[in-house]
Amino acid sequence: MTLSLRERRRQQTAHDIQLATLDLAVQKGLENVTTEEIAAAAGISTRTFFNYYTNKEAAAVGAPPAFTEAAKEALRDGSGPLADDLKLFLDQHVAALTKDEPILKMIGTVLRSNEKARGILQGFLIMERRELTECLSHRVQNPQAAAALASNTTDAVGRAIVLWEHEENLSLSAALDVVWEGTIAAAALLTSTS
Amino acid sequence: MTLSLRERRRQQTAHDIQLATLDLAVQKGLENVTTEEIAAAAGISTRTFFNYYTNKEAAAVGAPPAFTEAAKEALRDGSGPLADDLKLFLDQHVAALTKDEPILKMIGTVLRSNEKARGILQGFLIMERRELTECLSHRVQNPQAAAALASNTTDAVGRAIVLWEHEENLSLSAALDVVWEGTIAAAALLTSTS
DNA sequence: CGCAGATATTGCACTATACGCAAGGATTTC
DNA sequence: GAAATCCTTGCGTATAGTGCAATATCTGCG
């Protein structure tokens, strides 16, 4: 668990760069920020910036928290109603996101106006969906159903974040509750035959 | 309906550029293609390339077919089971995509390895989802449910394309059938309480 | 037709991005 | 504390992308 000095410094620098990037991006829009400025603000050389991130959009997005092994196992081996187990899984993931709310808000700002940043985030989301699909295929026979559930689930996180950004006075986990209710309602509508 | 000569030429050039881009991208990977090469292949200057597309990724993705007004109205005012109306809507949209299967395949190849292209496509998809959400909110009271349904629906197109790319001997519309069945199965799993 | 206004194409110049390479500094390992 | 490893940095270079201004082409109207 204890990281070496090198590792810790690396993570620290990566984090510093992300903060510097988001800070400048929120002020002037990421398009109008140069890598040179970011590097200066983070106290490193331009060349070093590119040793950490391939571009400023990746620096803004950073590395989103991964699913924990524990949460994945609980989902794979769970025995409750699927909807409940998925909700528990999501609650854990959203709790991890909540650790860094200010950063999350800033990333949201950037994503709204930057295509490249959206693409990078989507790369992470695709990997998350793959992980989830794999988990779910232990409980669901139909692989397309597993994929659909995984999409539903990761989409719910995205919609919860959007809702949370719009509504002041709504915590992220409360937003997830609202969104999840909508997801279940949508499922009911899809299965009803009238 | 009839476009002026100018309009037609513009569309033709835009299309030529897209084809040149995809052609080169499939051969060597879009990363290894320069805008100079693309411009040369399309018979225009580099400067003109940037008058049509802001970057090579946008040139590769092009402009996906929009939902038709007719299809949207049918969905808004439909009276059948929601799942059936959505499926009809998707069938129409997929039929439009099928018009250009070779291009679709090439775009798929690019998307698999290019983050920026994915981001651009996602920009279009976000707009489509907004349109769909708007339509659906005429039939569904809960706005979160409408959003969830819209996500489900556009995601289904994406999954159908992925399936179609993987399985030879499966038409795009057949792939959509399989994927949609999975979507309905997933909805059933989400609503069942055991 | 033929001209005026609008729109497209292009070259040129310039800034920003991104990476390879090599030198030098710091950290780890033994 | 010496050797191996990793990190930072500067320099050089190829490519991306945009503003500007000149030239070419198209459209509508008299």
mmCIF file with all atom_site columns, N, CA, C and O in Angstrom, chain B residues 132-154:
data_model
loop_
_atom_site.group_PDB
_atom_site.id
_atom_site.type_symbol
_atom_site.label_atom_id
_atom_site.label_alt_id
_atom_site.label_comp_id
_atom_site.label_asym_id
_atom_site.label_entity_id
_atom_site.label_seq_id
_atom_site.pdbx_PDB_ins_code
_atom_site.Cartn_x
_atom_site.Cartn_y
_atom_site.Cartn_z
_atom_site.occupancy
_atom_site.B_iso_or_equiv
_atom_site.pdbx_formal_charge
_atom_site.auth_seq_id
_atom_site.auth_comp_id
_atom_site.auth_asym_id
_atom_site.auth_atom_id
_atom_site.pdbx_PDB_model_num
ATOM 1  N N  . LEU B 1 132 ? -34.195 13.035 -29.045 1.00 0.00 ? 132 LEU B N  1
ATOM 2  C CA . LEU B 1 132 ? -35.028 11.893 -28.660 1.00 0.00 ? 132 LEU B CA 1
ATOM 3  C C  . LEU B 1 132 ? -35.696 12.130 -27.314 1.00 0.00 ? 132 LEU B C  1
ATOM 4  O O  . LEU B 1 132 ? -36.879 11.822 -27.133 1.00 0.00 ? 132 LEU B O  1
ATOM 5  N N  . THR B 1 133 ? -34.934 12.667 -26.381 1.00 0.00 ? 133 THR B N  1
ATOM 6  C CA . THR B 1 133 ? -35.501 12.937 -25.060 1.00 0.00 ? 133 THR B CA 1
ATOM 7  C C  . THR B 1 133 ? -36.687 13.880 -25.191 1.00 0.00 ? 133 THR B C  1
ATOM 8  O O  . THR B 1 133 ? -37.726 13.691 -24.551 1.00 0.00 ? 133 THR B O  1
ATOM 9  N N  . GLU B 1 134 ? -36.529 14.871 -26.036 1.00 0.00 ? 134 GLU B N  1
ATOM 10 C CA . GLU B 1 134 ? -37.598 15.844 -26.242 1.00 0.00 ? 134 GLU B CA 1
ATOM 11 C C  . GLU B 1 134 ? -38.854 15.137 -26.783 1.00 0.00 ? 134 GLU B C  1
ATOM 12 O O  . GLU B 1 134 ? -39.958 15.293 -26.257 1.00 0.00 ? 134 GLU B O  1
ATOM 13 N N  . CYS B 1 135 ? -38.647 14.319 -27.807 1.00 0.00 ? 135 CYS B N  1
ATOM 14 C CA . CYS B 1 135 ? -39.755 13.525 -28.361 1.00 0.00 ? 135 CYS B CA 1
ATOM 15 C C  . CYS B 1 135 ? -40.445 12.713 -27.282 1.00 0.00 ? 135 CYS B C  1
ATOM 16 O O  . CYS B 1 135 ? -41.669 12.742 -27.133 1.00 0.00 ? 135 CYS B O  1
ATOM 17 N N  . LEU B 1 136 ? -39.636 11.984 -26.554 1.00 0.00 ? 136 LEU B N  1
ATOM 18 C CA . LEU B 1 136 ? -40.190 11.021 -25.596 1.00 0.00 ? 136 LEU B CA 1
ATOM 19 C C  . LEU B 1 136 ? -40.895 11.709 -24.444 1.00 0.00 ? 136 LEU B C  1
ATOM 20 O O  . LEU B 1 136 ? -41.823 11.138 -23.854 1.00 0.00 ? 136 LEU B O  1
ATOM 21 N N  . SER B 1 137 ? -40.469 12.912 -24.136 1.00 0.00 ? 137 SER B N  1
ATOM 22 C CA . SER B 1 137 ? -41.105 13.577 -22.998 1.00 0.00 ? 137 SER B CA 1
ATOM 23 C C  . SER B 1 137 ? -42.558 13.942 -23.306 1.00 0.00 ? 137 SER B C  1
ATOM 24 O O  . SER B 1 137 ? -43.294 14.339 -22.405 1.00 0.00 ? 137 SER B O  1
ATOM 25 N N  . HIS B 1 138 ? -42.963 13.786 -24.567 1.00 0.00 ? 138 HIS B N  1
ATOM 26 C CA . HIS B 1 138 ? -44.386 13.946 -24.878 1.00 0.00 ? 138 HIS B CA 1
ATOM 27 C C  . HIS B 1 138 ? -45.194 12.702 -24.507 1.00 0.00 ? 138 HIS B C  1
ATOM 28 O O  . HIS B 1 138 ? -46.413 12.741 -24.415 1.00 0.00 ? 138 HIS B O  1
ATOM 29 N N  . ARG B 1 139 ? -44.496 11.599 -24.336 1.00 0.00 ? 139 ARG B N  1
ATOM 30 C CA . ARG B 1 139 ? -45.218 10.357 -24.013 1.00 0.00 ? 139 ARG B CA 1
ATOM 31 C C  . ARG B 1 139 ? -44.931 9.867  -22.612 1.00 0.00 ? 139 ARG B C  1
ATOM 32 O O  . ARG B 1 139 ? -45.660 9.016  -22.087 1.00 0.00 ? 139 ARG B O  1
ATOM 33 N N  . VAL B 1 140 ? -43.883 10.385 -22.011 1.00 0.00 ? 140 VAL B N  1
ATOM 34 C CA . VAL B 1 140 ? -43.449 9.886  -20.710 1.00 0.00 ? 140 VAL B CA 1
ATOM 35 C C  . VAL B 1 140 ? -43.396 11.065 -19.749 1.00 0.00 ? 140 VAL B C  1
ATOM 36 O O  . VAL B 1 140 ? -42.760 12.070 -20.037 1.00 0.00 ? 140 VAL B O  1
ATOM 37 N N  . GLN B 1 141 ? -44.047 10.934 -18.632 1.00 0.00 ? 141 GLN B N  1
ATOM 38 C CA . GLN B 1 141 ? -44.110 12.039 -17.678 1.00 0.00 ? 141 GLN B CA 1
ATOM 39 C C  . GLN B 1 141 ? -42.760 12.296 -17.019 1.00 0.00 ? 141 GLN B C  1
ATOM 40 O O  . GLN B 1 141 ? -42.263 13.419 -17.015 1.00 0.00 ? 141 GLN B O  1
ATOM 41 N N  . ASN B 1 142 ? -42.183 11.239 -16.457 1.00 0.00 ? 142 ASN B N  1
ATOM 42 C CA . ASN B 1 142 ? -40.925 11.341 -15.721 1.00 0.00 ? 142 ASN B CA 1
ATOM 43 C C  . ASN B 1 142 ? -39.781 11.718 -16.664 1.00 0.00 ? 142 ASN B C  1
ATOM 44 O O  . ASN B 1 142 ? -39.389 10.932 -17.515 1.00 0.00 ? 142 ASN B O  1
ATOM 45 N N  . PRO B 1 143 ? -39.204 12.910 -16.488 1.00 0.00 ? 143 PRO B N  1
ATOM 46 C CA . PRO B 1 143 ? -38.143 13.331 -17.420 1.00 0.00 ? 143 PRO B CA 1
ATOM 47 C C  . PRO B 1 143 ? -36.909 12.442 -17.361 1.00 0.00 ? 143 PRO B C  1
ATOM 48 O O  . PRO B 1 143 ? -36.246 12.227 -18.379 1.00 0.00 ? 143 PRO B O  1
ATOM 49 N N  . GLN B 1 144 ? -36.607 11.926 -16.186 1.00 0.00 ? 144 GLN B N  1
ATOM 50 C CA . GLN B 1 144 ? -35.451 11.032 -16.082 1.00 0.00 ? 144 GLN B CA 1
ATOM 51 C C  . GLN B 1 144 ? -35.702 9.727  -16.823 1.00 0.00 ? 144 GLN B C  1
ATOM 52 O O  . GLN B 1 144 ? -34.778 9.128  -17.380 1.00 0.00 ? 144 GLN B O  1
ATOM 53 N N  . ALA B 1 145 ? -36.957 9.294  -16.831 1.00 0.00 ? 145 ALA B N  1
ATOM 54 C CA . ALA B 1 145 ? -37.278 8.072  -17.573 1.00 0.00 ? 145 ALA B CA 1
ATOM 55 C C  . ALA B 1 145 ? -37.139 8.334  -19.065 1.00 0.00 ? 145 ALA B C  1
ATOM 56 O O  . ALA B 1 145 ? -36.617 7.492  -19.814 1.00 0.00 ? 145 ALA B O  1
ATOM 57 N N  . ALA B 1 146 ? -37.582 9.518  -19.506 1.00 0.00 ? 146 ALA B N  1
ATOM 58 C CA . ALA B 1 146 ? -37.437 9.866  -20.917 1.00 0.00 ? 146 ALA B CA 1
ATOM 59 C C  . ALA B 1 146 ? -35.967 9.876  -21.311 1.00 0.00 ? 146 ALA B C  1
ATOM 60 O O  . ALA B 1 146 ? -35.578 9.345  -22.368 1.00 0.00 ? 146 ALA B O  1
ATOM 61 N N  . ALA B 1 147 ? -35.123 10.458 -20.447 1.00 0.00 ? 147 ALA B N  1
ATOM 62 C CA . ALA B 1 147 ? -33.690 10.509 -20.734 1.00 0.00 ? 147 ALA B CA 1
ATOM 63 C C  . ALA B 1 147 ? -33.092 9.106  -20.779 1.00 0.00 ? 147 ALA B C  1
ATOM 64 O O  . ALA B 1 147 ? -32.273 8.793  -21.650 1.00 0.00 ? 147 ALA B O  1
ATOM 65 N N  . ALA B 1 148 ? -33.527 8.263  -19.843 1.00 0.00 ? 148 ALA B N  1
ATOM 66 C CA . ALA B 1 148 ? -33.006 6.901  -19.813 1.00 0.00 ? 148 ALA B CA 1
ATOM 67 C C  . ALA B 1 148 ? -33.397 6.143  -21.079 1.00 0.00 ? 148 ALA B C  1
ATOM 68 O O  . ALA B 1 148 ? -32.593 5.428  -21.672 1.00 0.00 ? 148 ALA B O  1
ATOM 69 N N  . LEU B 1 149 ? -34.642 6.341  -21.517 1.00 0.00 ? 149 LEU B N  1
ATOM 70 C CA . LEU B 1 149 ? -35.097 5.673  -22.736 1.00 0.00 ? 149 LEU B CA 1
ATOM 71 C C  . LEU B 1 149 ? -34.299 6.159  -23.944 1.00 0.00 ? 149 LEU B C  1
ATOM 72 O O  . LEU B 1 149 ? -33.903 5.364  -24.812 1.00 0.00 ? 149 LEU B O  1
ATOM 73 N N  . ALA B 1 150 ? -34.053 7.460  -23.988 1.00 0.00 ? 150 ALA B N  1
ATOM 74 C CA . ALA B 1 150 ? -33.286 8.005  -25.107 1.00 0.00 ? 150 ALA B CA 1
ATOM 75 C C  . ALA B 1 150 ? -31.881 7.417  -25.133 1.00 0.00 ? 150 ALA B C  1
ATOM 76 O O  . ALA B 1 150 ? -31.364 7.045  -26.195 1.00 0.00 ? 150 ALA B O  1
ATOM 77 N N  . SER B 1 151 ? -31.274 7.306  -23.964 1.00 0.00 ? 151 SER B N  1
ATOM 78 C CA . SER B 1 151 ? -29.941 6.707  -23.895 1.00 0.00 ? 151 SER B CA 1
ATOM 79 C C  . SER B 1 151 ? -29.973 5.261  -24.356 1.00 0.00 ? 151 SER B C  1
ATOM 80 O O  . SER B 1 151 ? -29.148 4.828  -25.168 1.00 0.00 ? 151 SER B O  1
ATOM 81 N N  . ASN B 1 152 ? -30.940 4.515  -23.825 1.00 0.00 ? 152 ASN B N  1
ATOM 82 C CA . ASN B 1 152 ? -31.098 3.122  -24.222 1.00 0.00 ? 152 ASN B CA 1
ATOM 83 C C  . ASN B 1 152 ? -31.162 2.999  -25.732 1.00 0.00 ? 152 ASN B C  1
ATOM 84 O O  . ASN B 1 152 ? -30.562 2.107  -26.333 1.00 0.00 ? 152 ASN B O  1
ATOM 85 N N  . THR B 1 153 ? -31.916 3.899  -26.321 1.00 0.00 ? 153 THR B N  1
ATOM 86 C CA . THR B 1 153 ? -32.192 3.799  -27.738 1.00 0.00 ? 153 THR B CA 1
ATOM 87 C C  . THR B 1 153 ? -30.966 4.106  -28.584 1.00 0.00 ? 153 THR B C  1
ATOM 88 O O  . THR B 1 153 ? -30.596 3.333  -29.472 1.00 0.00 ? 153 THR B O  1
ATOM 89 N N  . THR B 1 154 ? -30.303 5.228  -28.277 1.00 0.00 ? 154 THR B N  1
ATOM 90 C CA . THR B 1 154 ? -29.121 5.547  -29.076 1.00 0.00 ? 154 THR B CA 1
ATOM 91 C C  . THR B 1 154 ? -28.004 4.539  -28.805 1.00 0.00 ? 154 THR B C  1
ATOM 92 O O  . THR B 1 154 ? -27.260 4.170  -29.715 1.00 0.00 ? 154 THR B O  1
#
